[in-house]
Amino acid sequence: MTGFLDIDLGAVVANWRHLSGLHAGETAAVVKADAYGLGMLPVAHALARAGCKSFFTAHLDEAVALRAALPDVRIMALNGLLPHAAADFFAQDITPVLGSLKEVALWSAEAKGLGQVLPCFLHLDTGMNRLGLTQAELVTLKAEPERLAGVQVEVVMSHLVAADAPENRLNEQQALKFYASALQFPNARKSLANSAGMFLSPFFHTSLARPGAALYGVNPTPGRRNPMKPAVKLTAPVLQIHDLPVGETVGYAGSWKAERPSRVATIGVGYADGYSRALANRAHAWFEGQMVPLVGRVSMDLATFDVTDIQINQGDLLTLLGPDHGVDDLASEARTSGYEILTSLGRRYQRRYLGA
Ligand SMILES: *Cc1c(COP(=O)(O)O)cnc(C)c1O
């Protein structure tokens, strides 16, 4: 057995309520990438029961899977509209986030063909330079408003480049650009903040916030105390314990060597489970309040810990992610982000959903 992944839906709901309390507008939930690895359907069901009415996925197929489970919520697909996809968006009642004049044209053609007015979100690029209408495209749209025939822009949105760095001047510059461009759509609601953006000043609060990571316990205020509740706990049973004399090494390439008589515990979690190779000789696990260091390389299906200083037996559970050691801690040991830790959580864990 690999390990147990406990997902606390009660914490996810509590995090959504906490975020909702930060501003006057609506708080949506971003559930792309299987709700950052936690499981889109259980997460979305719990949030919908708590009163969340708007959900964002990245792709159409994610949105379609969510629609089958939740017939009455608002679902937006962030990554826009590909040619030939418009009919599926309409049939499944998915609102596209249009990010170019080409996509506007596709959605307008769909509306004209149906003889209906179709809603959309419009993504304005203010500096991310990935998705969204450019300033030049906005000028064209202003000069040629017929391009929006049959299309109702319900929300204009943009995405912040550096919301997790409050001192970065780019935040204000993007917001100013966004508010100026949004004047072109006086009847549309506005949406700017992601998780970290909700913790910037009220200048960044709009009528619709789009948090993802903070719902799942990632710290939206790096460097400060995490205001969110942890939503995942990962534990794994000890498969074997090896007593090593001085000079023995552990794992591939022998990258760790016993400097004293040592005991090493092996668990059945490896990089195939999202427990990154970058953690080699850097990560920690916990057992009954004590920290134990990861030693040697992480294998595909195994990892090894120095348990010389603690009392532990085969079958006991080491905690890899938990209250003492959260996603942001493991992320810093792996030199990555909490986002990547969560979205990499493997499929072999026994998942248990708690709360909600
Ligand atoms: C992923 C995403 C979000 C959510 O961001 P978090 O940092 O996880 O809160 C919001 N908006 C857009 C456009 C996104 O791609």
mmCIF file of C-alpha atoms and ligand atoms in Angstrom:
data_model
loop_
_atom_site.group_PDB
_atom_site.id
_atom_site.type_symbol
_atom_site.label_atom_id
_atom_site.label_comp_id
_atom_site.label_asym_id
_atom_site.label_seq_id
_atom_site.Cartn_x
_atom_site.Cartn_y
_atom_site.Cartn_z
ATOM 1 C CA MET A 1 0.000 0.000 0.000
ATOM 2 C CA THR A 2 1.167 3.455 -0.848
ATOM 3 C CA GLY A 3 -0.474 5.618 1.801
ATOM 4 C CA PHE A 4 -3.599 7.403 2.920
ATOM 5 C CA LEU A 5 -4.622 10.755 1.466
ATOM 6 C CA ASP A 6 -7.169 12.354 3.781
ATOM 7 C CA ILE A 7 -9.008 15.253 2.155
ATOM 8 C CA ASP A 8 -10.861 17.506 4.565
ATOM 9 C CA LEU A 9 -13.849 18.910 2.687
ATOM 10 C CA GLY A 10 -14.885 20.724 5.861
ATOM 11 C CA ALA A 11 -11.625 22.678 5.663
ATOM 12 C CA VAL A 12 -12.196 23.479 1.976
ATOM 13 C CA VAL A 13 -15.671 24.823 2.795
ATOM 14 C CA ALA A 14 -14.326 26.769 5.795
ATOM 15 C CA ASN A 15 -11.645 28.278 3.545
ATOM 16 C CA TRP A 16 -14.265 29.293 0.975
ATOM 17 C CA ARG A 17 -16.358 30.941 3.709
ATOM 18 C CA HIS A 18 -13.282 32.749 5.054
ATOM 19 C CA LEU A 19 -12.444 34.063 1.578
ATOM 20 C CA SER A 20 -16.082 35.059 0.983
ATOM 21 C CA GLY A 21 -15.916 37.166 4.136
ATOM 22 C CA LEU A 22 -12.961 39.178 2.843
ATOM 23 C CA HIS A 23 -14.899 41.162 0.257
ATOM 24 C CA ALA A 24 -18.389 42.258 -0.707
ATOM 25 C CA GLY A 25 -18.486 40.529 -4.084
ATOM 26 C CA GLU A 26 -19.182 36.949 -5.096
ATOM 27 C CA THR A 27 -16.579 34.242 -4.426
ATOM 28 C CA ALA A 28 -16.306 31.594 -7.117
ATOM 29 C CA ALA A 29 -14.226 28.418 -6.827
ATOM 30 C CA VAL A 30 -11.486 27.387 -9.244
ATOM 31 C CA VAL A 31 -11.632 23.587 -9.533
ATOM 32 C CA LYS A 32 -9.369 23.030 -12.541
ATOM 33 C CA ALA A 33 -6.907 20.108 -12.557
ATOM 34 C CA ASP A 34 -9.247 17.945 -10.484
ATOM 35 C CA ALA A 35 -9.582 20.695 -7.874
ATOM 36 C CA TYR A 36 -5.774 20.985 -7.654
ATOM 37 C CA GLY A 37 -5.555 17.222 -7.166
ATOM 38 C CA LEU A 38 -8.076 16.950 -4.332
ATOM 39 C CA GLY A 39 -10.920 15.593 -6.505
ATOM 40 C CA MET A 40 -13.156 17.931 -8.488
ATOM 41 C CA LEU A 41 -16.497 16.251 -7.873
ATOM 42 C CA PRO A 42 -16.375 15.839 -4.069
ATOM 43 C CA VAL A 43 -14.893 19.330 -3.693
ATOM 44 C CA ALA A 44 -17.463 20.973 -5.983
ATOM 45 C CA HIS A 45 -20.375 19.140 -4.360
ATOM 46 C CA ALA A 46 -19.263 20.322 -0.914
ATOM 47 C CA LEU A 47 -18.796 23.915 -2.090
ATOM 48 C CA ALA A 48 -22.125 23.970 -3.950
ATOM 49 C CA ARG A 49 -23.883 22.742 -0.803
ATOM 50 C CA ALA A 50 -22.197 25.579 1.095
ATOM 51 C CA GLY A 51 -23.616 28.105 -1.382
ATOM 52 C CA CYS A 52 -20.917 28.512 -4.030
ATOM 53 C CA LYS A 53 -22.631 29.261 -7.344
ATOM 54 C CA SER A 54 -19.792 29.800 -9.826
ATOM 55 C CA PHE A 55 -17.023 27.367 -10.743
ATOM 56 C CA PHE A 56 -14.040 27.707 -13.046
ATOM 57 C CA THR A 57 -12.327 24.842 -14.837
ATOM 58 C CA ALA A 58 -9.436 25.163 -17.280
ATOM 59 C CA HIS A 59 -10.784 22.938 -20.054
ATOM 60 C CA LEU A 60 -14.117 22.141 -21.645
ATOM 61 C CA ASP A 61 -13.901 18.438 -20.759
ATOM 62 C CA GLU A 62 -13.430 19.315 -17.087
ATOM 63 C CA ALA A 63 -16.440 21.618 -17.317
ATOM 64 C CA VAL A 64 -18.560 18.908 -18.959
ATOM 65 C CA ALA A 65 -17.705 16.452 -16.168
ATOM 66 C CA LEU A 66 -18.676 19.066 -13.591
ATOM 67 C CA ARG A 67 -21.909 19.892 -15.405
ATOM 68 C CA ALA A 68 -23.015 16.242 -15.216
ATOM 69 C CA ALA A 69 -22.679 16.424 -11.421
ATOM 70 C CA LEU A 70 -24.013 19.945 -10.815
ATOM 71 C CA PRO A 71 -26.832 20.941 -13.177
ATOM 72 C CA ASP A 72 -27.608 24.296 -11.550
ATOM 73 C CA VAL A 73 -24.283 26.103 -11.018
ATOM 74 C CA ARG A 74 -22.449 28.528 -13.276
ATOM 75 C CA ILE A 75 -19.451 26.884 -14.977
ATOM 76 C CA MET A 76 -16.727 28.747 -16.874
ATOM 77 C CA ALA A 77 -13.831 27.236 -18.811
ATOM 78 C CA LEU A 78 -10.819 29.528 -18.447
ATOM 79 C CA ASN A 79 -8.788 28.324 -21.396
ATOM 80 C CA GLY A 80 -11.145 29.698 -24.026
ATOM 81 C CA LEU A 81 -12.808 28.444 -27.138
ATOM 82 C CA LEU A 82 -11.227 26.237 -29.783
ATOM 83 C CA PRO A 83 -12.689 26.058 -33.295
ATOM 84 C CA HIS A 84 -15.611 23.587 -33.421
ATOM 85 C CA ALA A 85 -16.099 23.633 -29.628
ATOM 86 C CA ALA A 86 -18.819 26.292 -29.488
ATOM 87 C CA ALA A 87 -21.697 23.828 -29.959
ATOM 88 C CA ASP A 88 -20.470 21.750 -27.012
ATOM 89 C CA PHE A 89 -20.173 24.824 -24.808
ATOM 90 C CA PHE A 90 -23.748 25.751 -25.675
ATOM 91 C CA ALA A 91 -25.154 22.216 -25.319
ATOM 92 C CA GLN A 92 -23.586 21.776 -21.871
ATOM 93 C CA ASP A 93 -24.379 25.293 -20.663
ATOM 94 C CA ILE A 94 -20.696 26.101 -20.150
ATOM 95 C CA THR A 95 -19.718 29.762 -20.354
ATOM 96 C CA PRO A 96 -16.524 30.278 -22.339
ATOM 97 C CA VAL A 97 -13.890 32.748 -21.177
ATOM 98 C CA LEU A 98 -13.094 34.338 -24.535
ATOM 99 C CA GLY A 99 -9.511 35.465 -24.897
ATOM 100 C CA SER A 100 -9.102 36.716 -28.455
ATOM 101 C CA LEU A 101 -11.065 38.296 -31.309
ATOM 102 C CA LYS A 102 -10.936 34.913 -33.020
ATOM 103 C CA GLU A 103 -12.754 33.349 -30.062
ATOM 104 C CA VAL A 104 -15.243 36.227 -29.972
ATOM 105 C CA ALA A 105 -15.983 35.531 -33.646
ATOM 106 C CA LEU A 106 -16.548 31.818 -32.984
ATOM 107 C CA TRP A 107 -18.994 32.516 -30.136
ATOM 108 C CA SER A 108 -20.792 35.257 -32.095
ATOM 109 C CA ALA A 109 -21.213 32.884 -35.050
ATOM 110 C CA GLU A 110 -22.679 30.276 -32.710
ATOM 111 C CA ALA A 111 -25.113 32.855 -31.309
ATOM 112 C CA LYS A 112 -26.175 33.984 -34.767
ATOM 113 C CA GLY A 113 -26.645 30.400 -35.921
ATOM 114 C CA LEU A 114 -28.878 29.705 -32.938
ATOM 115 C CA GLY A 115 -30.672 33.033 -33.101
ATOM 116 C CA GLN A 116 -29.939 33.529 -29.407
ATOM 117 C CA VAL A 117 -27.939 35.837 -27.201
ATOM 118 C CA LEU A 118 -25.110 33.844 -25.604
ATOM 119 C CA PRO A 119 -23.277 34.900 -22.426
ATOM 120 C CA CYS A 120 -19.512 34.983 -22.169
ATOM 121 C CA PHE A 121 -16.657 36.136 -19.982
ATOM 122 C CA LEU A 122 -14.044 38.271 -21.694
ATOM 123 C CA HIS A 123 -10.421 37.808 -20.646
ATOM 124 C CA LEU A 124 -8.378 41.008 -20.948
ATOM 125 C CA ASP A 125 -4.613 40.603 -20.995
ATOM 126 C CA THR A 126 -2.977 43.121 -18.659
ATOM 127 C CA GLY A 127 0.526 41.687 -18.545
ATOM 128 C CA MET A 128 0.477 37.911 -18.230
ATOM 129 C CA ASN A 129 0.813 37.599 -22.011
ATOM 130 C CA ARG A 130 -0.617 34.091 -22.094
ATOM 131 C CA LEU A 131 -4.346 34.388 -22.691
ATOM 132 C CA GLY A 132 -6.647 37.328 -23.170
ATOM 133 C CA LEU A 133 -7.443 40.155 -25.570
ATOM 134 C CA THR A 134 -4.563 42.521 -26.220
ATOM 135 C CA GLN A 135 -4.923 46.287 -26.029
ATOM 136 C CA ALA A 136 -4.905 46.351 -29.832
ATOM 137 C CA GLU A 137 -7.742 43.823 -29.976
ATOM 138 C CA LEU A 138 -9.760 45.960 -27.549
ATOM 139 C CA VAL A 139 -9.299 48.966 -29.812
ATOM 140 C CA THR A 140 -10.582 46.907 -32.747
ATOM 141 C CA LEU A 141 -13.547 45.737 -30.710
ATOM 142 C CA LYS A 142 -14.404 49.319 -29.807
ATOM 143 C CA ALA A 143 -14.277 50.405 -33.449
ATOM 144 C CA GLU A 144 -16.227 47.366 -34.633
ATOM 145 C CA PRO A 145 -18.811 46.565 -31.952
ATOM 146 C CA GLU A 146 -20.711 44.342 -34.394
ATOM 147 C CA ARG A 147 -18.050 41.717 -33.699
ATOM 148 C CA LEU A 148 -19.944 41.099 -30.471
ATOM 149 C CA ALA A 149 -23.288 40.555 -32.211
ATOM 150 C CA GLY A 150 -25.319 38.005 -30.271
ATOM 151 C CA VAL A 151 -22.773 37.916 -27.460
ATOM 152 C CA GLN A 152 -23.432 39.302 -24.014
ATOM 153 C CA VAL A 153 -20.269 40.119 -22.073
ATOM 154 C CA GLU A 154 -21.356 39.306 -18.535
ATOM 155 C CA VAL A 155 -17.950 39.548 -16.889
ATOM 156 C CA VAL A 156 -14.626 41.053 -17.902
ATOM 157 C CA MET A 157 -11.667 39.499 -16.166
ATOM 158 C CA SER A 158 -7.896 39.620 -15.967
ATOM 159 C CA HIS A 159 -5.255 37.661 -14.103
ATOM 160 C CA LEU A 160 -2.506 39.043 -11.870
ATOM 161 C CA VAL A 161 1.129 38.212 -12.574
ATOM 162 C CA ALA A 162 2.505 38.725 -9.055
ATOM 163 C CA ALA A 163 -0.389 38.768 -6.594
ATOM 164 C CA ASP A 164 1.702 36.767 -4.100
ATOM 165 C CA ALA A 165 4.225 39.629 -3.974
ATOM 166 C CA PRO A 166 2.233 42.576 -2.546
ATOM 167 C CA GLU A 167 5.137 44.985 -2.957
ATOM 168 C CA ASN A 168 5.426 44.304 -6.695
ATOM 169 C CA ARG A 169 4.372 47.422 -8.610
ATOM 170 C CA LEU A 170 3.023 45.254 -11.402
ATOM 171 C CA ASN A 171 -0.104 44.592 -9.313
ATOM 172 C CA GLU A 172 -1.242 48.249 -9.328
ATOM 173 C CA GLN A 173 -0.228 48.680 -12.947
ATOM 174 C CA GLN A 174 -2.305 45.674 -13.998
ATOM 175 C CA ALA A 175 -5.329 46.749 -11.962
ATOM 176 C CA LEU A 176 -5.224 50.266 -13.446
ATOM 177 C CA LYS A 177 -4.971 48.863 -16.943
ATOM 178 C CA PHE A 178 -7.811 46.450 -16.201
ATOM 179 C CA TYR A 179 -10.170 49.076 -14.784
ATOM 180 C CA ALA A 180 -9.449 51.405 -17.692
ATOM 181 C CA SER A 181 -10.170 48.682 -20.259
ATOM 182 C CA ALA A 182 -13.263 47.541 -18.373
ATOM 183 C CA LEU A 183 -14.844 50.994 -18.984
ATOM 184 C CA GLN A 184 -15.408 49.743 -22.521
ATOM 185 C CA PHE A 185 -17.928 47.236 -21.079
ATOM 186 C CA PRO A 186 -20.046 49.292 -18.659
ATOM 187 C CA ASN A 187 -22.668 46.579 -18.189
ATOM 188 C CA ALA A 188 -20.211 43.791 -17.371
ATOM 189 C CA ARG A 189 -19.180 42.695 -13.885
ATOM 190 C CA LYS A 190 -15.465 42.601 -13.131
ATOM 191 C CA SER A 191 -13.231 39.787 -11.909
ATOM 192 C CA LEU A 192 -9.572 40.261 -11.027
ATOM 193 C CA ALA A 193 -8.331 38.558 -7.874
ATOM 194 C CA ASN A 194 -7.112 34.984 -7.522
ATOM 195 C CA SER A 195 -6.371 33.646 -4.008
ATOM 196 C CA ALA A 196 -3.423 35.922 -3.284
ATOM 197 C CA GLY A 197 -5.149 38.861 -4.989
ATOM 198 C CA MET A 198 -7.922 38.664 -2.391
ATOM 199 C CA PHE A 199 -5.328 39.496 0.281
ATOM 200 C CA LEU A 200 -4.121 42.622 -1.523
ATOM 201 C CA SER A 201 -5.855 45.944 -0.834
ATOM 202 C CA PRO A 202 -9.581 46.444 -1.582
ATOM 203 C CA PHE A 203 -8.462 48.091 -4.823
ATOM 204 C CA PHE A 204 -8.190 44.506 -6.127
ATOM 205 C CA HIS A 205 -11.611 43.420 -4.896
ATOM 206 C CA THR A 206 -14.127 43.135 -7.706
ATOM 207 C CA SER A 207 -17.612 41.730 -7.977
ATOM 208 C CA LEU A 208 -16.286 38.210 -8.614
ATOM 209 C CA ALA A 209 -13.168 36.681 -7.043
ATOM 210 C CA ARG A 210 -11.578 33.508 -8.433
ATOM 211 C CA PRO A 211 -9.655 31.709 -5.676
ATOM 212 C CA GLY A 212 -8.235 28.230 -6.195
ATOM 213 C CA ALA A 213 -5.135 27.378 -4.156
ATOM 214 C CA ALA A 214 -6.267 29.035 -0.909
ATOM 215 C CA LEU A 215 -9.390 26.855 -0.876
ATOM 216 C CA TYR A 216 -7.070 23.852 -0.701
ATOM 217 C CA GLY A 217 -4.881 25.232 2.077
ATOM 218 C CA VAL A 218 -1.984 26.752 0.127
ATOM 219 C CA ASN A 219 -0.788 29.955 1.819
ATOM 220 C CA PRO A 220 -2.017 32.951 -0.241
ATOM 221 C CA THR A 221 0.225 35.269 1.819
ATOM 222 C CA PRO A 222 3.744 33.829 1.438
ATOM 223 C CA GLY A 223 6.079 34.864 4.222
ATOM 224 C CA ARG A 224 3.181 35.520 6.597
ATOM 225 C CA ARG A 225 1.159 33.150 8.780
ATOM 226 C CA ASN A 226 -1.127 30.987 6.640
ATOM 227 C CA PRO A 227 -4.715 32.168 7.183
ATOM 228 C CA MET A 228 -6.152 29.043 5.517
ATOM 229 C CA LYS A 229 -6.940 25.654 7.039
ATOM 230 C CA PRO A 230 -4.920 22.669 5.786
ATOM 231 C CA ALA A 231 -7.105 20.466 3.594
ATOM 232 C CA VAL A 232 -4.884 17.442 2.998
ATOM 233 C CA LYS A 233 -3.100 14.959 5.210
ATOM 234 C CA LEU A 234 -0.815 12.309 3.758
ATOM 235 C CA THR A 235 0.384 9.335 5.788
ATOM 236 C CA ALA A 236 2.197 6.164 4.797
ATOM 237 C CA PRO A 237 2.903 2.950 6.724
ATOM 238 C CA VAL A 238 6.464 1.822 7.365
ATOM 239 C CA LEU A 239 7.104 -1.268 5.221
ATOM 240 C CA GLN A 240 10.480 -2.267 6.691
ATOM 241 C CA ILE A 241 13.117 -1.006 9.096
ATOM 242 C CA HIS A 242 16.804 -1.626 8.398
ATOM 243 C CA ASP A 243 19.629 -1.408 10.939
ATOM 244 C CA LEU A 244 22.728 -0.060 9.242
ATOM 245 C CA PRO A 245 26.318 -0.089 10.479
ATOM 246 C CA VAL A 246 28.499 2.982 9.909
ATOM 247 C CA GLY A 247 29.500 3.382 6.270
ATOM 248 C CA GLU A 248 26.463 1.756 4.640
ATOM 249 C CA THR A 249 24.608 3.853 2.066
ATOM 250 C CA VAL A 250 20.884 4.104 1.276
ATOM 251 C CA GLY A 251 19.166 4.006 -2.104
ATOM 252 C CA TYR A 252 20.264 4.633 -5.682
ATOM 253 C CA ALA A 253 23.726 6.082 -6.135
ATOM 254 C CA GLY A 254 24.335 5.788 -2.386
ATOM 255 C CA SER A 255 23.699 9.496 -1.915
ATOM 256 C CA TRP A 256 23.343 9.160 1.886
ATOM 257 C CA LYS A 257 25.861 7.362 4.101
ATOM 258 C CA ALA A 258 25.369 6.271 7.712
ATOM 259 C CA GLU A 259 27.794 8.321 9.870
ATOM 260 C CA ARG A 260 26.623 6.459 12.992
ATOM 261 C CA PRO A 261 24.827 3.146 13.531
ATOM 262 C CA SER A 262 21.448 4.006 12.006
ATOM 263 C CA ARG A 263 17.922 2.733 11.586
ATOM 264 C CA VAL A 264 16.230 3.485 8.290
ATOM 265 C CA ALA A 265 12.482 3.116 7.678
ATOM 266 C CA THR A 266 11.150 2.510 4.175
ATOM 267 C CA ILE A 267 7.698 3.648 3.003
ATOM 268 C CA GLY A 268 5.881 2.780 -0.229
ATOM 269 C CA VAL A 269 5.659 6.326 -1.568
ATOM 270 C CA GLY A 270 7.858 7.542 -4.392
ATOM 271 C CA TYR A 271 8.089 9.987 -7.230
ATOM 272 C CA ALA A 272 5.381 8.086 -9.125
ATOM 273 C CA ASP A 273 3.094 9.301 -6.338
ATOM 274 C CA GLY A 274 4.154 12.915 -6.688
ATOM 275 C CA TYR A 275 6.741 12.619 -3.912
ATOM 276 C CA SER A 276 9.353 14.412 -5.941
ATOM 277 C CA ARG A 277 12.933 13.284 -6.584
ATOM 278 C CA ALA A 278 13.862 16.872 -5.771
ATOM 279 C CA LEU A 279 13.149 15.990 -2.114
ATOM 280 C CA ALA A 280 16.250 13.734 -1.900
ATOM 281 C CA ASN A 281 18.113 14.345 1.383
ATOM 282 C CA ARG A 282 15.943 17.457 2.016
ATOM 283 C CA ALA A 283 12.389 16.494 3.026
ATOM 284 C CA HIS A 284 11.032 15.569 6.437
ATOM 285 C CA ALA A 285 8.248 13.361 7.734
ATOM 286 C CA TRP A 286 6.709 13.401 11.204
ATOM 287 C CA PHE A 287 5.926 10.710 13.720
ATOM 288 C CA GLU A 288 4.236 11.487 17.027
ATOM 289 C CA GLY A 289 5.443 15.076 17.038
ATOM 290 C CA GLN A 290 9.001 14.240 16.059
ATOM 291 C CA MET A 291 10.628 15.170 12.780
ATOM 292 C CA VAL A 292 12.481 12.502 10.805
ATOM 293 C CA PRO A 293 14.679 13.374 7.825
ATOM 294 C CA LEU A 294 14.353 11.791 4.409
ATOM 295 C CA VAL A 295 17.639 10.099 3.543
ATOM 296 C CA GLY A 296 18.928 9.129 0.123
ATOM 297 C CA ARG A 297 17.175 9.426 -3.177
ATOM 298 C CA VAL A 298 13.433 9.064 -3.658
ATOM 299 C CA SER A 299 12.701 5.995 -5.811
ATOM 300 C CA MET A 300 9.668 5.469 -8.043
ATOM 301 C CA ASP A 301 7.718 3.606 -5.345
ATOM 302 C CA LEU A 302 9.805 3.987 -2.181
ATOM 303 C CA ALA A 303 11.327 6.573 0.109
ATOM 304 C CA THR A 304 13.577 6.145 3.148
ATOM 305 C CA PHE A 305 13.821 8.025 6.472
ATOM 306 C CA ASP A 306 16.380 8.103 9.271
ATOM 307 C CA VAL A 307 14.428 6.900 12.328
ATOM 308 C CA THR A 308 17.462 6.247 14.530
ATOM 309 C CA ASP A 309 16.269 8.708 17.172
ATOM 310 C CA ILE A 310 12.642 7.604 17.438
ATOM 311 C CA GLN A 311 10.665 4.532 18.462
ATOM 312 C CA ILE A 312 8.773 3.288 15.411
ATOM 313 C CA ASN A 313 7.642 -0.133 14.147
ATOM 314 C CA GLN A 314 6.659 -1.723 10.884
ATOM 315 C CA GLY A 315 3.092 -0.642 10.030
ATOM 316 C CA ASP A 316 3.281 2.638 11.953
ATOM 317 C CA LEU A 317 2.232 5.662 9.910
ATOM 318 C CA LEU A 318 4.707 8.383 8.972
ATOM 319 C CA THR A 319 3.045 11.743 8.230
ATOM 320 C CA LEU A 320 4.317 13.290 4.994
ATOM 321 C CA LEU A 321 1.808 16.155 4.860
ATOM 322 C CA GLY A 322 -0.096 17.290 7.907
ATOM 323 C CA PRO A 323 -0.602 20.054 10.427
ATOM 324 C CA ASP A 324 3.110 20.082 11.413
ATOM 325 C CA HIS A 325 4.314 19.980 7.858
ATOM 326 C CA GLY A 326 1.973 21.436 5.241
ATOM 327 C CA VAL A 327 1.998 21.689 1.461
ATOM 328 C CA ASP A 328 4.023 24.906 1.548
ATOM 329 C CA ASP A 329 6.684 23.277 3.764
ATOM 330 C CA LEU A 330 7.027 20.270 1.491
ATOM 331 C CA ALA A 331 7.029 22.633 -1.494
ATOM 332 C CA SER A 332 9.972 24.576 -0.139
ATOM 333 C CA GLU A 333 11.869 21.325 0.488
ATOM 334 C CA ALA A 334 11.161 20.309 -3.119
ATOM 335 C CA ARG A 335 12.000 23.843 -4.339
ATOM 336 C CA THR A 336 8.572 24.175 -5.926
ATOM 337 C CA SER A 337 5.141 25.628 -5.085
ATOM 338 C CA GLY A 338 2.301 24.251 -2.989
ATOM 339 C CA TYR A 339 0.291 24.243 -6.220
ATOM 340 C CA GLU A 340 2.622 21.701 -7.759
ATOM 341 C CA ILE A 341 2.704 19.560 -4.618
ATOM 342 C CA LEU A 342 -1.093 19.303 -4.628
ATOM 343 C CA THR A 343 -1.599 18.781 -8.348
ATOM 344 C CA SER A 344 1.106 16.076 -8.332
ATOM 345 C CA LEU A 345 -0.506 13.982 -5.578
ATOM 346 C CA GLY A 346 -0.658 10.518 -7.078
ATOM 347 C CA ARG A 347 -3.522 8.225 -7.908
ATOM 348 C CA ARG A 348 -2.294 5.261 -5.836
ATOM 349 C CA TYR A 349 -3.134 6.695 -2.426
ATOM 350 C CA GLN A 350 -6.194 5.445 -0.637
ATOM 351 C CA ARG A 351 -8.310 8.617 -0.652
ATOM 352 C CA ARG A 352 -10.596 9.337 2.269
ATOM 353 C CA TYR A 353 -12.938 12.322 2.211
ATOM 354 C CA LEU A 354 -13.742 13.856 5.586
ATOM 355 C CA GLY A 355 -16.186 16.529 6.703
ATOM 356 C CA ALA A 356 -18.410 18.845 4.697
HETATM 357 C C1 LIG B 1 -5.809 29.144 -11.792
HETATM 358 C C2 LIG B 1 -6.431 30.476 -11.949
HETATM 359 C C3 LIG B 1 -7.012 31.130 -10.858
HETATM 360 C C4 LIG B 1 -6.871 30.612 -9.437
HETATM 361 O O1 LIG B 1 -5.605 31.000 -8.973
HETATM 362 P P1 LIG B 1 -5.110 30.656 -7.475
HETATM 363 O O2 LIG B 1 -3.795 31.322 -7.379
HETATM 364 O O3 LIG B 1 -5.026 29.174 -7.390
HETATM 365 O O4 LIG B 1 -6.130 31.218 -6.548
HETATM 366 C C5 LIG B 1 -7.695 32.321 -11.076
HETATM 367 N N1 LIG B 1 -7.776 32.845 -12.330
HETATM 368 C C6 LIG B 1 -7.191 32.269 -13.399
HETATM 369 C C7 LIG B 1 -7.298 32.916 -14.727
HETATM 370 C C8 LIG B 1 -6.498 31.072 -13.243
HETATM 371 O O5 LIG B 1 -5.899 30.512 -14.298
#
